[in-house]
């Protein structure tokens, strides 16, 4: 069966809209998210447009700051300084990737951890690593765990989770979250030996690799729950191209107990969790 990320993201946004109203009525706070886009990367423009639209839809304040590709690092740092000091801004997101002349790590370090709704600041990743509930947790990994729980229920204790990928954005934080849920976690990566056999031992298999349809049916234990994070565009005969995940959906779907589709699985949950982080930042620090 499919785990419907679109429907779960809608449920989450409905709950958040109620929370936003409560914050307004009880504390006079309207959560505000500011997204900074440097340059004209087409994929980033689409992501930002969707973030802005969904932020407004649940009653939050959305600000978009567009800066040209040749913006200096200092100009971006100055903008962040203003936003860090603006009490109406509860969440700041700098859309990645940034142009090559800007030091991404420095930019992430400059965002106030309390406003770092992407959860990439070392203070937040450190807190996540320590199991500290004060962490703002990266959005895609949060979405993965919510999708797994949607199918398996809240208790993931004792399940063997195999995560393919060790990036700071997805692989590592999703592994830490699954560990917090008392899963036994194995992190696999490009140098892992016998990857297919290892994956076939997973009760929960998370693929965050960036390789189209890499995971095949014989990599999956019958009855496993499969969370496909990958977003890959492949060529089609009509020239339009098509989005596929890191999992060969048609091959794996009959073997797995449940699987997230691409598109319509993890993707919609990422933005919903960004809104969730912003509401949380406003509630805690607003
Ligand atoms: P990344 O390139 O930073 O990391 C990929 C990881 O995969 C690395 O840790 C690498 O060791 C591992 N890897 C590469 N080749 C491998 C192989 N042959 N076997 C085993 N492991 C291998 O990528 P990322 O930022 O973590 O993103 C992964 C995928 O998830 C991409 O397709 C990306 O587009 C997608 N993504 C989706 C969302 C979403 O909202 N759905 C968000 C972030 C990333």
GROMACS .gro file of C-alpha atoms and ligand atoms in nm:
model
  330
    1UNK     CA    1   0.000   0.000   0.000
    2UNK     CA    2   0.095   0.364  -0.044
    3UNK     CA    3   0.163   0.598   0.246
    4UNK     CA    4  -0.006   0.917   0.129
    5UNK     CA    5   0.228   1.209   0.207
    6UNK     CA    6  -0.004   1.463   0.049
    7UNK     CA    7  -0.291   1.367   0.278
    8UNK     CA    8  -0.073   1.354   0.590
    9UNK     CA    9   0.079   1.695   0.506
   10UNK     CA   10  -0.273   1.837   0.468
   11UNK     CA   11  -0.371   1.695   0.811
   12UNK     CA   12  -0.063   1.854   0.965
   13UNK     CA   13  -0.136   2.192   0.802
   14UNK     CA   14  -0.496   2.179   0.927
   15UNK     CA   15  -0.371   2.123   1.284
   16UNK     CA   16  -0.116   2.404   1.243
   17UNK     CA   17  -0.383   2.647   1.120
   18UNK     CA   18  -0.570   2.586   1.448
   19UNK     CA   19  -0.250   2.644   1.648
   20UNK     CA   20  -0.176   2.966   1.457
   21UNK     CA   21  -0.524   3.097   1.546
   22UNK     CA   22  -0.472   3.007   1.911
   23UNK     CA   23  -0.136   3.188   1.920
   24UNK     CA   24  -0.302   3.497   1.772
   25UNK     CA   25  -0.597   3.493   2.011
   26UNK     CA   26  -0.417   3.398   2.330
   27UNK     CA   27  -0.079   3.571   2.288
   28UNK     CA   28  -0.120   3.814   1.999
   29UNK     CA   29   0.151   3.635   1.801
   30UNK     CA   30   0.126   3.559   1.428
   31UNK     CA   31   0.410   3.321   1.334
   32UNK     CA   32   0.626   3.473   1.060
   33UNK     CA   33   0.854   3.290   0.816
   34UNK     CA   34   1.108   3.471   0.597
   35UNK     CA   35   1.263   3.286   0.305
   36UNK     CA   36   1.573   3.426   0.135
   37UNK     CA   37   1.645   3.324  -0.222
   38UNK     CA   38   1.979   3.426  -0.371
   39UNK     CA   39   2.000   3.385  -0.750
   40UNK     CA   40   1.760   3.243  -1.007
   41UNK     CA   41   1.790   2.866  -0.977
   42UNK     CA   42   1.459   2.743  -1.132
   43UNK     CA   43   1.410   2.447  -0.894
   44UNK     CA   44   1.472   2.674  -0.592
   45UNK     CA   45   1.219   2.927  -0.725
   46UNK     CA   46   0.953   2.654  -0.739
   47UNK     CA   47   1.033   2.537  -0.384
   48UNK     CA   48   1.019   2.893  -0.250
   49UNK     CA   49   0.689   2.967  -0.427
   50UNK     CA   50   0.532   2.657  -0.268
   51UNK     CA   51   0.667   2.749   0.075
   52UNK     CA   52   0.531   3.104   0.053
   53UNK     CA   53   0.186   2.987  -0.064
   54UNK     CA   54   0.147   2.723   0.206
   55UNK     CA   55   0.270   2.958   0.479
   56UNK     CA   56  -0.001   3.210   0.392
   57UNK     CA   57  -0.269   2.941   0.359
   58UNK     CA   58  -0.246   2.851   0.729
   59UNK     CA   59  -0.264   3.214   0.840
   60UNK     CA   60   0.106   3.280   0.900
   61UNK     CA   61   0.301   3.582   0.781
   62UNK     CA   62   0.523   3.501   0.484
   63UNK     CA   63   0.808   3.719   0.361
   64UNK     CA   64   1.020   3.643   0.060
   65UNK     CA   65   1.351   3.823   0.006
   66UNK     CA   66   1.495   3.781  -0.342
   67UNK     CA   67   1.860   3.877  -0.387
   68UNK     CA   68   2.054   3.869  -0.716
   69UNK     CA   69   2.309   3.590  -0.779
   70UNK     CA   70   2.598   3.839  -0.750
   71UNK     CA   71   2.494   3.945  -0.395
   72UNK     CA   72   2.803   3.970  -0.174
   73UNK     CA   73   2.841   3.745   0.129
   74UNK     CA   74   2.848   4.054   0.350
   75UNK     CA   75   2.517   4.180   0.211
   76UNK     CA   76   2.356   3.845   0.295
   77UNK     CA   77   2.508   3.850   0.645
   78UNK     CA   78   2.370   4.205   0.696
   79UNK     CA   79   2.023   4.089   0.589
   80UNK     CA   80   2.040   3.798   0.834
   81UNK     CA   81   2.144   4.035   1.113
   82UNK     CA   82   1.830   4.242   1.052
   83UNK     CA   83   1.607   3.934   1.050
   84UNK     CA   84   1.772   3.790   1.363
   85UNK     CA   85   1.678   4.114   1.542
   86UNK     CA   86   1.325   4.146   1.402
   87UNK     CA   87   1.072   4.018   1.661
   88UNK     CA   88   0.806   3.964   1.389
   89UNK     CA   89   1.029   3.704   1.221
   90UNK     CA   90   1.014   3.366   1.397
   91UNK     CA   91   1.167   3.152   1.125
   92UNK     CA   92   1.445   3.223   0.875
   93UNK     CA   93   1.522   2.994   0.583
   94UNK     CA   94   1.802   3.056   0.336
   95UNK     CA   95   1.726   2.848   0.027
   96UNK     CA   96   2.020   2.622  -0.062
   97UNK     CA   97   2.231   2.586  -0.267
   98UNK     CA   98   2.388   2.932  -0.252
   99UNK     CA   99   2.610   3.077  -0.526
  100UNK     CA  100   2.967   2.945  -0.507
  101UNK     CA  101   3.123   3.269  -0.370
  102UNK     CA  102   2.912   3.249  -0.052
  103UNK     CA  103   3.023   3.027   0.238
  104UNK     CA  104   2.714   2.818   0.316
  105UNK     CA  105   2.837   2.703   0.656
  106UNK     CA  106   2.901   3.062   0.764
  107UNK     CA  107   2.552   3.165   0.656
  108UNK     CA  108   2.390   2.877   0.845
  109UNK     CA  109   2.599   2.957   1.154
  110UNK     CA  110   2.480   3.319   1.142
  111UNK     CA  111   2.108   3.240   1.166
  112UNK     CA  112   1.994   3.259   1.527
  113UNK     CA  113   1.943   2.894   1.639
  114UNK     CA  114   1.598   2.990   1.777
  115UNK     CA  115   1.495   3.103   1.425
  116UNK     CA  116   1.674   2.825   1.235
  117UNK     CA  117   1.361   2.645   1.111
  118UNK     CA  118   1.564   2.433   0.868
  119UNK     CA  119   1.739   2.286   1.174
  120UNK     CA  120   2.083   2.303   1.011
  121UNK     CA  121   2.261   2.527   1.268
  122UNK     CA  122   2.527   2.331   1.464
  123UNK     CA  123   2.342   2.419   1.787
  124UNK     CA  124   2.031   2.243   1.656
  125UNK     CA  125   2.218   1.945   1.508
  126UNK     CA  126   2.411   1.913   1.838
  127UNK     CA  127   2.089   1.919   2.037
  128UNK     CA  128   1.935   1.659   1.807
  129UNK     CA  129   2.243   1.441   1.855
  130UNK     CA  130   2.208   1.475   2.236
  131UNK     CA  131   1.839   1.384   2.221
  132UNK     CA  132   1.754   1.732   2.354
  133UNK     CA  133   1.389   1.821   2.288
  134UNK     CA  134   1.488   2.188   2.245
  135UNK     CA  135   1.632   2.112   1.897
  136UNK     CA  136   1.462   2.249   1.588
  137UNK     CA  137   1.476   1.932   1.377
  138UNK     CA  138   1.544   1.928   0.998
  139UNK     CA  139   1.218   1.909   0.804
  140UNK     CA  140   1.264   1.617   0.562
  141UNK     CA  141   1.383   1.376   0.837
  142UNK     CA  142   1.088   1.479   1.059
  143UNK     CA  143   0.856   1.407   0.766
  144UNK     CA  144   1.011   1.061   0.714
  145UNK     CA  145   0.945   0.958   1.075
  146UNK     CA  146   0.589   1.094   1.069
  147UNK     CA  147   0.523   0.892   0.751
  148UNK     CA  148   0.666   0.574   0.908
  149UNK     CA  149   0.447   0.631   1.216
  150UNK     CA  150   0.142   0.696   1.001
  151UNK     CA  151   0.170   0.338   0.883
  152UNK     CA  152   0.327   0.159   1.181
  153UNK     CA  153   0.176   0.354   1.470
  154UNK     CA  154   0.367   0.563   1.724
  155UNK     CA  155   0.573   0.278   1.868
  156UNK     CA  156   0.873   0.203   1.646
  157UNK     CA  157   1.067   0.051   1.939
  158UNK     CA  158   1.301  -0.235   1.848
  159UNK     CA  159   1.251  -0.216   1.474
  160UNK     CA  160   1.559  -0.242   1.255
  161UNK     CA  161   1.587   0.074   1.048
  162UNK     CA  162   1.835   0.091   0.762
  163UNK     CA  163   1.903   0.440   0.630
  164UNK     CA  164   2.085   0.463   0.296
  165UNK     CA  165   2.268   0.798   0.287
  166UNK     CA  166   2.467   0.990   0.548
  167UNK     CA  167   2.415   1.354   0.447
  168UNK     CA  168   2.375   1.624   0.713
  169UNK     CA  169   2.043   1.721   0.556
  170UNK     CA  170   1.870   1.383   0.549
  171UNK     CA  171   2.067   1.065   0.626
  172UNK     CA  172   2.228   1.159   0.959
  173UNK     CA  173   1.932   1.343   1.116
  174UNK     CA  174   1.677   1.079   1.013
  175UNK     CA  175   1.905   0.812   1.167
  176UNK     CA  176   1.919   1.010   1.494
  177UNK     CA  177   1.542   1.054   1.500
  178UNK     CA  178   1.488   0.680   1.446
  179UNK     CA  179   1.738   0.610   1.725
  180UNK     CA  180   1.533   0.840   1.952
  181UNK     CA  181   1.236   0.619   1.866
  182UNK     CA  182   1.440   0.323   1.997
  183UNK     CA  183   1.490   0.167   1.657
  184UNK     CA  184   1.812  -0.026   1.597
  185UNK     CA  185   1.964   0.191   1.328
  186UNK     CA  186   2.214   0.102   1.057
  187UNK     CA  187   2.348   0.388   0.843
  188UNK     CA  188   2.456   0.273   0.496
  189UNK     CA  189   2.640   0.483   0.239
  190UNK     CA  190   2.841   0.472  -0.082
  191UNK     CA  191   3.115   0.257   0.076
  192UNK     CA  192   2.885   0.006   0.245
  193UNK     CA  193   2.952  -0.356   0.148
  194UNK     CA  194   2.669  -0.593   0.047
  195UNK     CA  195   2.419  -0.308   0.052
  196UNK     CA  196   2.132  -0.509  -0.098
  197UNK     CA  197   2.168  -0.787   0.162
  198UNK     CA  198   2.189  -0.533   0.444
  199UNK     CA  199   1.878  -0.349   0.326
  200UNK     CA  200   1.692  -0.680   0.310
  201UNK     CA  201   1.721  -0.702   0.692
  202UNK     CA  202   1.535  -0.373   0.747
  203UNK     CA  203   1.189  -0.341   0.900
  204UNK     CA  204   1.204   0.027   0.801
  205UNK     CA  205   1.410   0.118   0.495
  206UNK     CA  206   1.483   0.486   0.429
  207UNK     CA  207   1.646   0.567   0.093
  208UNK     CA  208   1.812   0.912   0.073
  209UNK     CA  209   2.070   0.865  -0.198
  210UNK     CA  210   1.989   1.061  -0.513
  211UNK     CA  211   2.016   0.758  -0.749
  212UNK     CA  212   1.706   0.691  -0.958
  213UNK     CA  213   1.529   0.363  -0.875
  214UNK     CA  214   1.838   0.208  -0.714
  215UNK     CA  215   1.649   0.002  -0.455
  216UNK     CA  216   1.498  -0.312  -0.613
  217UNK     CA  217   1.252  -0.575  -0.486
  218UNK     CA  218   1.525  -0.815  -0.367
  219UNK     CA  219   1.667  -0.535  -0.142
  220UNK     CA  220   1.345  -0.528   0.057
  221UNK     CA  221   1.231  -0.764   0.331
  222UNK     CA  222   0.873  -0.880   0.265
  223UNK     CA  223   0.644  -0.668   0.483
  224UNK     CA  224   0.892  -0.382   0.531
  225UNK     CA  225   0.798  -0.013   0.541
  226UNK     CA  226   0.985   0.183   0.274
  227UNK     CA  227   1.037   0.560   0.290
  228UNK     CA  228   1.170   0.700  -0.037
  229UNK     CA  229   1.334   1.042   0.002
  230UNK     CA  230   1.491   1.059  -0.344
  231UNK     CA  231   1.381   1.313  -0.603
  232UNK     CA  232   1.538   1.238  -0.940
  233UNK     CA  233   1.433   1.360  -1.282
  234UNK     CA  234   1.479   1.097  -1.553
  235UNK     CA  235   1.448   1.139  -1.929
  236UNK     CA  236   1.135   1.015  -2.106
  237UNK     CA  237   1.065   0.958  -2.475
  238UNK     CA  238   0.834   1.261  -2.497
  239UNK     CA  239   1.121   1.480  -2.373
  240UNK     CA  240   0.927   1.606  -2.070
  241UNK     CA  241   1.111   1.394  -1.812
  242UNK     CA  242   0.960   1.231  -1.505
  243UNK     CA  243   1.027   1.240  -1.131
  244UNK     CA  244   1.126   0.913  -0.967
  245UNK     CA  245   1.259   0.823  -0.625
  246UNK     CA  246   1.559   0.620  -0.513
  247UNK     CA  247   1.332   0.316  -0.496
  248UNK     CA  248   1.203   0.127  -0.800
  249UNK     CA  249   0.839   0.172  -0.699
  250UNK     CA  250   0.678  -0.078  -0.940
  251UNK     CA  251   0.931  -0.346  -0.843
  252UNK     CA  252   0.922  -0.289  -0.465
  253UNK     CA  253   0.554  -0.210  -0.404
  254UNK     CA  254   0.436  -0.575  -0.419
  255UNK     CA  255   0.704  -0.683  -0.166
  256UNK     CA  256   0.681  -0.399   0.086
  257UNK     CA  257   0.395  -0.367   0.332
  258UNK     CA  258   0.388   0.008   0.266
  259UNK     CA  259   0.585   0.255   0.058
  260UNK     CA  260   0.587   0.632   0.004
  261UNK     CA  261   0.537   0.732  -0.362
  262UNK     CA  262   0.744   0.991  -0.550
  263UNK     CA  263   0.601   1.246  -0.596
  264UNK     CA  264   0.342   1.266  -0.320
  265UNK     CA  265   0.533   1.104  -0.032
  266UNK     CA  266   0.817   1.271   0.157
  267UNK     CA  267   0.815   1.591  -0.055
  268UNK     CA  268   0.486   1.741   0.073
  269UNK     CA  269   0.580   1.651   0.432
  270UNK     CA  270   0.901   1.857   0.409
  271UNK     CA  271   0.717   2.187   0.365
  272UNK     CA  272   0.452   2.095   0.623
  273UNK     CA  273   0.731   2.029   0.877
  274UNK     CA  274   0.891   2.364   0.792
  275UNK     CA  275   0.563   2.533   0.887
  276UNK     CA  276   0.550   2.316   1.202
  277UNK     CA  277   0.900   2.431   1.302
  278UNK     CA  278   0.806   2.796   1.247
  279UNK     CA  279   0.492   2.766   1.461
  280UNK     CA  280   0.701   2.592   1.728
  281UNK     CA  281   0.967   2.866   1.714
  282UNK     CA  282   0.695   3.132   1.753
  283UNK     CA  283   0.536   2.944   2.044
  284UNK     CA  284   0.867   2.890   2.225
  285UNK     CA  285   1.058   3.206   2.150
  286UNK     CA  286   0.797   3.454   2.016
  287LIG     P1  287   2.365   1.380  -0.079
  287LIG     O1  288   2.418   1.370  -0.217
  287LIG     O2  289   2.412   1.486   0.013
  287LIG     O3  290   2.388   1.241  -0.004
  287LIG     C1  291   2.368   1.117  -0.069
  287LIG     C2  292   2.413   1.005   0.020
  287LIG     O4  293   2.395   0.884  -0.050
  287LIG     C3  294   2.561   1.012   0.058
  287LIG     O5  295   2.570   1.005   0.198
  287LIG     C4  296   2.625   0.891  -0.009
  287LIG     O6  297   2.717   0.824   0.076
  287LIG     C5  298   2.507   0.800  -0.035
  287LIG     N1  299   2.527   0.727  -0.160
  287LIG     C6  300   2.559   0.776  -0.283
  287LIG     N2  301   2.569   0.676  -0.372
  287LIG     C7  302   2.543   0.562  -0.306
  287LIG     C8  303   2.537   0.427  -0.344
  287LIG     N3  304   2.561   0.387  -0.468
  287LIG     N4  305   2.507   0.337  -0.248
  287LIG     C9  306   2.482   0.374  -0.122
  287LIG     N5  307   2.484   0.502  -0.080
  287LIG    C10  308   2.515   0.594  -0.171
  287LIG     O7  309   2.206   1.386  -0.095
  287LIG     P2  310   2.090   1.434   0.006
  287LIG     O8  311   2.089   1.580   0.014
  287LIG     O9  312   2.096   1.353   0.131
  287LIG    O10  313   1.961   1.390  -0.079
  287LIG    C11  314   1.936   1.255  -0.115
  287LIG    C12  315   1.817   1.248  -0.207
  287LIG    O11  316   1.703   1.299  -0.138
  287LIG    C13  317   1.828   1.333  -0.334
  287LIG    O12  318   1.758   1.266  -0.439
  287LIG    C14  319   1.753   1.460  -0.299
  287LIG    O13  320   1.698   1.525  -0.411
  287LIG    C15  321   1.645   1.406  -0.211
  287LIG     N6  322   1.590   1.502  -0.114
  287LIG    C16  323   1.455   1.510  -0.107
  287LIG    C17  324   1.396   1.596  -0.017
  287LIG    C18  325   1.246   1.600  -0.008
  287LIG    O14  326   1.190   1.697   0.039
  287LIG     N7  327   1.177   1.496  -0.051
  287LIG    C19  328   1.475   1.676   0.066
  287LIG    C20  329   1.614   1.663   0.059
  287LIG    C21  330   1.670   1.575  -0.032
   0.00000   0.00000   0.00000
